[in-house]
């Protein structure tokens, strides 16, 4: 079912279901294949011309926390609710998330407020269960080249927000997207979240050049996560503004009703009032950078 | 069942099954916990004072290829046979390995020659099947922080050769080892295989400082894979010598009977005759660097 | 003459001319020392609330080329003229610039058009001669820690645009600024121009997080050079927009009347018509990101 | 005076003194130009088949300190004495060295003990004075692309130990060597001292792959400085062993009679007794890795 436009596989001695590969590590994510794509998360269009912001807590910690976060981000203009249930933590001694219970809460609270929901999966065995709850799957940096997980998501029909690994080249990132696309799932959103470099002033180095590059090399919509590279909440806004100015279609931001009490990433989650200000700024910069 | 030595969990108000965490991201892999460990792969001791070399083709391609490789590496002094069956390739369009059929061949050929076998797993769902064939599991750089896979391997009793991710800090590497150790599987071998840096003269930058560091920070045996950072076979030997001189207990090397025809990594696999020379040199440097 | 506010050096047993060092690698560039500074280049204020763009050819190649570039950048709204005379090229076989003759041309053409001029120095022995021609000295990435050059510039009273080395941490960058400031020259502008990372999709990785960081850690104005990290002209605009959105007060951009014929950096210099568009966009994003 | 072997410049329409450049950033340092070179420092041959160790304090602090260090390193088998007089320090508030007085002491103590001496220069204006005292100039990482300094050294006839910048590619390092060689000074020794990477467990990442690479790409002798990447003295020996095993012809090591009292780099300087042990080990590994 996959072939290059204007190429008849049989002309190359291949069966009709074979993949035609003109060379290079990535194909289906390439802008040579298609000029631009719009991905729908719930009813929200990503890549369609408006800036989409997904916001919510790093981790779902409980129903009250989640509802407070969701109400705040909705009031400020976020269109999607994010929240971690399966948390891939560097240390096995850190809080690992509520698992499926977290997904249930996301579904419930998102439904109440009319916000489609996004959450991370970390194992092919979680995909079937998570499918019932989420409107988009998120693949984190540590699983950016977990190809078995990507294949499993490629067999579903729900959008995949594919983060770039912190040691992954742009070419590898697009090749990873091809693992999903090859399964027939065309709904991939690329997400830049900072790479590892020698400088540790911030937690990671947001690579705005990569954002600009994948907007040209690929047809897929591009998201920026400013929270993880910032590491501290005072840096979330400037990184988000830079990402939007460089071409991002979407932002994925951590907002917590009371960050000081968060069970993870407490330093980098925005407060509801910071997020209000944040939304005003990112919207203004988005418009200015798209005006002709 | 896990606790710090000389600490009674109940003295801290914890149940007997609770984990006691004195601070830091990694605990069980720390040299504060134990001075040094020996891990047995089949009957071969790693970390016991002799240099152990595991060698064989990047990928199992067929029975003849594997038997030729196995005979050559055994003749040169390798104690373990390696070969990839589940291949995590950057591009979905590259050869993905023979899967379980590859593991069967490894088992068969290893058994004939009396060589314990090592192969990579990439998905928790493969662990049960692979357990029947391999003497040690290998976790590759792209799955270095695939925590669900690490947890699954922690529930087995076979050794895990845990590669460092190419964007992973030393602290994260040891924390990943803790994911295996916490499950009760104490048989972890750390494997340095090169990190991503700005210089691309070779494929990756072998971090000999990290080898020296984990020999001090951890009790676990340390392996070096010189093939992947080299990228070209002429660089495999100097990197292996450097790794051994820096403190490695083990080497993991790609050898192919006819590298020019290999289905993967054809540029970096050693020929049998290069491997003979290689073994002589690494043995001499190992002895010289351990003499007092 | 240098001391911490509210500290009497004699109270510490020091002479009145001694430097008081409360700790840390950098002091005078710190925002603990002063909240914010404005640096005047010719009559143009950098850091005073308006975006300042310095533009012009990578290298001064001749009077006609320079005049054409200068007229174009002035017409588009640039306030300063840049052009290289002493070119520090990676290879000794590349064009090395016109030297003092290039500075004379810059002075002449800048004078005609009423544009203050900026050019690079690479050797303390050039400082005296260059002082006669330029309104601001530029220190390039390769001399970012050439401390003898920085000391020599610290003894002048003209502004220094201090680029960050591509392997230099933020802390080292601010420490390098202190080498200039300690000499009594308070006119330092920090310039981010991309760092070396593992990804080479673009030529360097523009570190917008560092821009945001030095706006908080230091009182000095901050410039972004989008041309060198871009490497190709199509990426200059998105990087400039990102730099401005992250907080930059100034941009330093390469513009050539006929980039295809440039003797250096021909791939990354903007054409005059691209620069017109560029100026409109960066101005819009600057305003949007500063609105409250 | 410079031309490619077997090429008559006039056949290319060039004068007899012109440089013939067949392409690429570096030429004269290439192994295409010459197979291998031996550089003499005082009477000591570097690259001639024996391992050469230059050792001594990070900085010359005084005559007694220097004489104690020199006697210790000579007794242990070092052939050259190193000591810093012009110190390029990250922070202007750190000890900057004794300057020319330090060079006088080096000359005096080296002369007494029959050890040729090596010291760093950081400014073209120092070269003439330093020439009177040193047997080899050292160019540090921060001046690795200070091309005016390299040109000035290219006009002398004394050896230049050219460190690689911590953000410099292998190709740039060899191009920098060409700046010296083009002046007619053929006595360049390349020195790897660690690069900047994302991992900060040690101070820098010693790039043994680069050592192996320049042994193939260039004819110049190669030195390794294990002290700066180590950062702590316990890591100096394993890094030195790795460097020698990877192909280094020379080592440059910091040894201080009383490291705890050193005015710079006190954590990484070896004690005399550690250095004795160190020399035994590096000699054994050098021999083992060169045996055939």
GROMACS .gro file of C-alpha atoms in nm, chain C:
model
  292
  585UNK     CA    1   3.877   5.123   4.058
  586UNK     CA    2   3.673   4.804   4.050
  587UNK     CA    3   3.485   4.691   4.355
  588UNK     CA    4   3.158   4.538   4.459
  589UNK     CA    5   2.882   4.782   4.547
  590UNK     CA    6   2.867   4.861   4.916
  591UNK     CA    7   3.201   4.699   4.985
  592UNK     CA    8   3.501   4.894   5.113
  593UNK     CA    9   3.813   4.712   4.989
  594UNK     CA   10   4.009   4.833   5.292
  595UNK     CA   11   3.768   4.646   5.515
  596UNK     CA   12   3.907   4.333   5.354
  597UNK     CA   13   4.268   4.442   5.391
  598UNK     CA   14   4.293   4.538   5.023
  599UNK     CA   15   4.414   4.857   4.857
  600UNK     CA   16   4.161   5.089   4.698
  601UNK     CA   17   4.254   4.972   4.349
  602UNK     CA   18   4.216   4.605   4.422
  603UNK     CA   19   3.947   4.385   4.285
  604UNK     CA   20   3.705   4.242   4.533
  605UNK     CA   21   3.591   3.897   4.434
  606UNK     CA   22   3.301   3.750   4.627
  607UNK     CA   23   3.319   3.420   4.438
  608UNK     CA   24   3.231   3.287   4.098
  609UNK     CA   25   3.410   3.310   3.765
  610UNK     CA   26   3.241   3.628   3.650
  611UNK     CA   27   3.156   3.942   3.842
  612UNK     CA   28   3.136   4.262   3.642
  613UNK     CA   29   2.913   4.114   3.375
  614UNK     CA   30   2.672   3.981   3.638
  615UNK     CA   31   2.322   4.115   3.685
  616UNK     CA   32   2.400   4.118   4.058
  617UNK     CA   33   2.634   4.402   3.984
  618UNK     CA   34   2.401   4.608   3.764
  619UNK     CA   35   2.048   4.551   3.639
  620UNK     CA   36   2.082   4.647   3.277
  621UNK     CA   37   2.316   4.840   3.048
  622UNK     CA   38   2.281   5.033   2.727
  623UNK     CA   39   2.579   5.034   2.492
  624UNK     CA   40   2.616   5.308   2.229
  625UNK     CA   41   2.770   5.214   1.891
  626UNK     CA   42   2.828   5.543   1.713
  627UNK     CA   43   2.502   5.715   1.804
  628UNK     CA   44   2.299   5.393   1.810
  629UNK     CA   45   2.176   5.257   2.142
  630UNK     CA   46   2.189   4.880   2.189
  631UNK     CA   47   1.984   4.748   2.478
  632UNK     CA   48   1.774   5.062   2.500
  633UNK     CA   49   1.440   4.915   2.401
  634UNK     CA   50   1.458   4.917   2.021
  635UNK     CA   51   1.582   4.630   1.806
  636UNK     CA   52   1.914   4.718   1.641
  637UNK     CA   53   2.021   4.537   1.326
  638UNK     CA   54   2.381   4.543   1.203
  639UNK     CA   55   2.410   4.409   0.850
  640UNK     CA   56   2.652   4.390   0.564
  641UNK     CA   57   2.878   4.151   0.380
  642UNK     CA   58   3.071   3.870   0.547
  643UNK     CA   59   3.390   4.020   0.403
  644UNK     CA   60   3.466   4.360   0.254
  645UNK     CA   61   3.569   4.259  -0.097
  646UNK     CA   62   3.589   4.601  -0.265
  647UNK     CA   63   3.438   4.948  -0.262
  648UNK     CA   64   3.153   4.880  -0.506
  649UNK     CA   65   3.047   4.561  -0.333
  650UNK     CA   66   3.051   4.731   0.004
  651UNK     CA   67   2.861   5.041  -0.112
  652UNK     CA   68   2.591   4.829  -0.276
  653UNK     CA   69   2.553   4.623   0.042
  654UNK     CA   70   2.550   4.930   0.264
  655UNK     CA   71   2.288   5.109   0.059
  656UNK     CA   72   2.066   4.802   0.061
  657UNK     CA   73   2.085   4.740   0.434
  658UNK     CA   74   2.031   5.107   0.515
  659UNK     CA   75   1.726   5.121   0.291
  660UNK     CA   76   1.580   4.820   0.472
  661UNK     CA   77   1.628   4.974   0.814
  662UNK     CA   78   1.963   4.847   0.943
  663UNK     CA   79   2.126   5.096   1.179
  664UNK     CA   80   2.483   4.961   1.166
  665UNK     CA   81   2.711   4.839   0.888
  666UNK     CA   82   2.915   4.524   0.938
  667UNK     CA   83   3.193   4.387   0.719
  668UNK     CA   84   3.496   4.164   0.778
  669UNK     CA   85   3.847   4.291   0.706
  670UNK     CA   86   4.061   4.055   0.915
  671UNK     CA   87   3.900   3.717   0.847
  672UNK     CA   88   3.988   3.424   1.075
  673UNK     CA   89   3.933   3.136   0.836
  674UNK     CA   90   3.940   2.771   0.937
  675UNK     CA   91   4.170   2.695   0.645
  676UNK     CA   92   4.481   2.902   0.569
  677UNK     CA   93   4.403   2.845   0.201
  678UNK     CA   94   4.078   3.045   0.216
  679UNK     CA   95   4.040   3.419   0.146
  680UNK     CA   96   4.181   3.601   0.449
  681UNK     CA   97   4.024   3.946   0.400
  682UNK     CA   98   4.161   4.281   0.285
  683UNK     CA   99   4.306   4.376   0.624
  684UNK     CA  100   4.346   4.748   0.700
  685UNK     CA  101   4.240   4.840   0.347
  686UNK     CA  102   3.904   4.678   0.423
  687UNK     CA  103   3.867   4.890   0.736
  688UNK     CA  104   3.938   5.208   0.537
  689UNK     CA  105   3.662   5.118   0.294
  690UNK     CA  106   3.421   5.045   0.576
  691UNK     CA  107   3.493   5.383   0.734
  692UNK     CA  108   3.454   5.562   0.401
  693UNK     CA  109   3.130   5.394   0.296
  694UNK     CA  110   2.983   5.401   0.645
  695UNK     CA  111   3.061   5.770   0.665
  696UNK     CA  112   2.893   5.844   0.335
  697UNK     CA  113   2.574   5.669   0.441
  698UNK     CA  114   2.573   5.772   0.804
  699UNK     CA  115   2.607   5.416   0.931
  700UNK     CA  116   2.839   5.341   1.223
  701UNK     CA  117   3.060   5.044   1.138
  702UNK     CA  118   3.149   4.714   1.307
  703UNK     CA  119   3.442   4.489   1.218
  704UNK     CA  120   3.636   4.200   1.365
  705UNK     CA  121   3.983   4.208   1.515
  706UNK     CA  122   4.184   3.891   1.568
  707UNK     CA  123   4.511   4.009   1.722
  708UNK     CA  124   4.601   4.259   1.997
  709UNK     CA  125   4.844   4.419   1.749
  710UNK     CA  126   4.549   4.517   1.525
  711UNK     CA  127   4.360   4.704   1.794
  712UNK     CA  128   4.537   5.038   1.765
  713UNK     CA  129   4.497   5.057   1.388
  714UNK     CA  130   4.139   4.931   1.388
  715UNK     CA  131   4.043   5.183   1.654
  716UNK     CA  132   4.078   5.459   1.395
  717UNK     CA  133   3.817   5.306   1.165
  718UNK     CA  134   3.552   5.116   1.358
  719UNK     CA  135   3.269   5.221   1.588
  720UNK     CA  136   3.263   4.878   1.749
  721UNK     CA  137   3.507   4.590   1.757
  722UNK     CA  138   3.384   4.239   1.697
  723UNK     CA  139   3.552   3.937   1.860
  724UNK     CA  140   3.481   3.615   1.675
  725UNK     CA  141   3.401   3.270   1.808
  726UNK     CA  142   3.755   3.142   1.750
  727UNK     CA  143   3.898   3.422   1.967
  728UNK     CA  144   3.626   3.407   2.229
  729UNK     CA  145   3.883   3.305   2.489
  730UNK     CA  146   4.183   3.489   2.341
  731UNK     CA  147   4.233   3.668   2.668
  732UNK     CA  148   4.521   3.888   2.549
  733UNK     CA  149   4.297   4.027   2.276
  734UNK     CA  150   4.018   4.083   2.527
  735UNK     CA  151   4.254   4.264   2.762
  736UNK     CA  152   4.375   4.487   2.478
  737UNK     CA  153   4.015   4.576   2.392
  738UNK     CA  154   3.941   4.642   2.757
  739UNK     CA  155   4.192   4.926   2.746
  740UNK     CA  156   3.999   5.106   2.471
  741UNK     CA  157   3.671   5.294   2.503
  742UNK     CA  158   3.489   5.153   2.201
  743UNK     CA  159   3.219   4.885   2.220
  744UNK     CA  160   3.311   4.518   2.192
  745UNK     CA  161   3.069   4.271   2.038
  746UNK     CA  162   3.187   3.952   2.205
  747UNK     CA  163   3.080   3.634   2.032
  748UNK     CA  164   3.041   3.315   2.227
  749UNK     CA  165   3.284   3.040   2.130
  750UNK     CA  166   3.114   2.739   1.973
  751UNK     CA  167   3.247   2.520   2.255
  752UNK     CA  168   3.211   2.778   2.533
  753UNK     CA  169   2.974   2.754   2.827
  754UNK     CA  170   2.756   3.047   2.928
  755UNK     CA  171   2.964   3.091   3.241
  756UNK     CA  172   3.287   3.106   3.039
  757UNK     CA  173   3.131   3.357   2.801
  758UNK     CA  174   3.046   3.590   3.087
  759UNK     CA  175   3.393   3.538   3.234
  760UNK     CA  176   3.542   3.640   2.899
  761UNK     CA  177   3.330   3.957   2.912
  762UNK     CA  178   3.486   4.028   3.250
  763UNK     CA  179   3.831   4.033   3.085
  764UNK     CA  180   3.713   4.335   2.883
  765UNK     CA  181   3.517   4.498   3.163
  766UNK     CA  182   3.804   4.470   3.411
  767UNK     CA  183   4.013   4.698   3.189
  768UNK     CA  184   3.758   4.972   3.239
  769UNK     CA  185   3.573   4.936   2.907
  770UNK     CA  186   3.207   4.895   3.003
  771UNK     CA  187   3.078   4.867   2.647
  772UNK     CA  188   3.036   4.496   2.593
  773UNK     CA  189   2.760   4.338   2.384
  774UNK     CA  190   2.726   3.959   2.413
  775UNK     CA  191   2.667   3.778   2.083
  776UNK     CA  192   2.530   3.423   2.049
  777UNK     CA  193   2.621   3.267   1.713
  778UNK     CA  194   2.551   2.898   1.757
  779UNK     CA  195   2.731   2.617   1.934
  780UNK     CA  196   2.870   2.284   1.824
  781UNK     CA  197   2.641   1.991   1.888
  782UNK     CA  198   2.606   1.639   1.748
  783UNK     CA  199   2.351   1.748   1.491
  784UNK     CA  200   2.481   1.898   1.170
  785UNK     CA  201   2.157   1.958   0.981
  786UNK     CA  202   2.236   2.327   1.014
  787UNK     CA  203   2.593   2.451   1.051
  788UNK     CA  204   2.572   2.528   1.423
  789UNK     CA  205   2.296   2.502   1.684
  790UNK     CA  206   2.164   2.846   1.778
  791UNK     CA  207   2.128   2.834   2.156
  792UNK     CA  208   1.820   3.046   2.229
  793UNK     CA  209   1.823   2.920   2.586
  794UNK     CA  210   2.160   3.089   2.631
  795UNK     CA  211   2.012   3.414   2.500
  796UNK     CA  212   1.734   3.390   2.759
  797UNK     CA  213   1.988   3.296   3.027
  798UNK     CA  214   2.231   3.584   2.975
  799UNK     CA  215   1.941   3.829   2.970
  800UNK     CA  216   1.884   3.718   3.329
  801UNK     CA  217   2.239   3.645   3.448
  802UNK     CA  218   2.395   3.959   3.302
  803UNK     CA  219   2.317   4.327   3.255
  804UNK     CA  220   2.485   4.341   2.914
  805UNK     CA  221   2.289   4.378   2.587
  806UNK     CA  222   2.258   4.060   2.383
  807UNK     CA  223   2.300   4.014   2.009
  808UNK     CA  224   2.220   3.713   1.792
  809UNK     CA  225   2.406   3.624   1.474
  810UNK     CA  226   2.164   3.402   1.278
  811UNK     CA  227   2.386   3.375   0.968
  812UNK     CA  228   2.661   3.148   1.099
  813UNK     CA  229   2.438   2.886   1.261
  814UNK     CA  230   2.209   2.885   0.957
  815UNK     CA  231   2.483   2.807   0.707
  816UNK     CA  232   2.223   2.843   0.433
  817UNK     CA  233   2.026   3.160   0.367
  818UNK     CA  234   1.682   2.996   0.393
  819UNK     CA  235   1.746   2.937   0.765
  820UNK     CA  236   1.864   3.288   0.854
  821UNK     CA  237   1.517   3.433   0.902
  822UNK     CA  238   1.367   3.164   1.130
  823UNK     CA  239   1.678   3.169   1.348
  824UNK     CA  240   1.670   3.548   1.369
  825UNK     CA  241   1.302   3.542   1.465
  826UNK     CA  242   1.374   3.282   1.733
  827UNK     CA  243   1.664   3.487   1.870
  828UNK     CA  244   1.457   3.802   1.890
  829UNK     CA  245   1.168   3.614   2.052
  830UNK     CA  246   1.406   3.468   2.312
  831UNK     CA  247   1.518   3.816   2.412
  832UNK     CA  248   1.792   3.946   2.182
  833UNK     CA  249   1.837   4.324   2.163
  834UNK     CA  250   2.037   4.317   1.841
  835UNK     CA  251   2.097   4.110   1.527
  836UNK     CA  252   2.415   4.079   1.324
  837UNK     CA  253   2.333   3.958   0.973
  838UNK     CA  254   2.530   3.890   0.658
  839UNK     CA  255   2.390   4.059   0.346
  840UNK     CA  256   2.569   4.063   0.011
  841UNK     CA  257   2.459   4.236  -0.309
  842UNK     CA  258   2.535   3.919  -0.505
  843UNK     CA  259   2.587   3.625  -0.268
  844UNK     CA  260   2.670   3.381  -0.546
  845UNK     CA  261   2.989   3.574  -0.610
  846UNK     CA  262   3.092   3.623  -0.247
  847UNK     CA  263   3.448   3.526  -0.158
  848UNK     CA  264   3.335   3.369   0.171
  849UNK     CA  265   3.013   3.233   0.321
  850UNK     CA  266   2.837   3.258  -0.013
  851UNK     CA  267   2.567   3.013   0.094
  852UNK     CA  268   2.448   3.202   0.398
  853UNK     CA  269   2.446   3.570   0.297
  854UNK     CA  270   2.102   3.720   0.231
  855UNK     CA  271   2.023   3.902  -0.090
  856UNK     CA  272   1.902   4.264  -0.056
  857UNK     CA  273   1.545   4.163  -0.139
  858UNK     CA  274   1.544   3.882   0.118
  859UNK     CA  275   1.677   4.130   0.372
  860UNK     CA  276   1.387   4.370   0.314
  861UNK     CA  277   1.142   4.095   0.400
  862UNK     CA  278   1.361   3.984   0.687
  863UNK     CA  279   1.355   4.331   0.845
  864UNK     CA  280   0.977   4.348   0.830
  865UNK     CA  281   0.942   4.013   1.004
  866UNK     CA  282   1.201   4.063   1.277
  867UNK     CA  283   1.055   4.401   1.362
  868UNK     CA  284   0.706   4.255   1.394
  869UNK     CA  285   0.822   3.968   1.615
  870UNK     CA  286   1.033   4.201   1.828
  871UNK     CA  287   0.730   4.420   1.897
  872UNK     CA  288   0.499   4.128   1.965
  873UNK     CA  289   0.739   3.965   2.209
  874UNK     CA  290   0.795   4.291   2.402
  875UNK     CA  291   0.430   4.393   2.425
  876UNK     CA  292   0.285   4.343   2.771
   0.00000   0.00000   0.00000
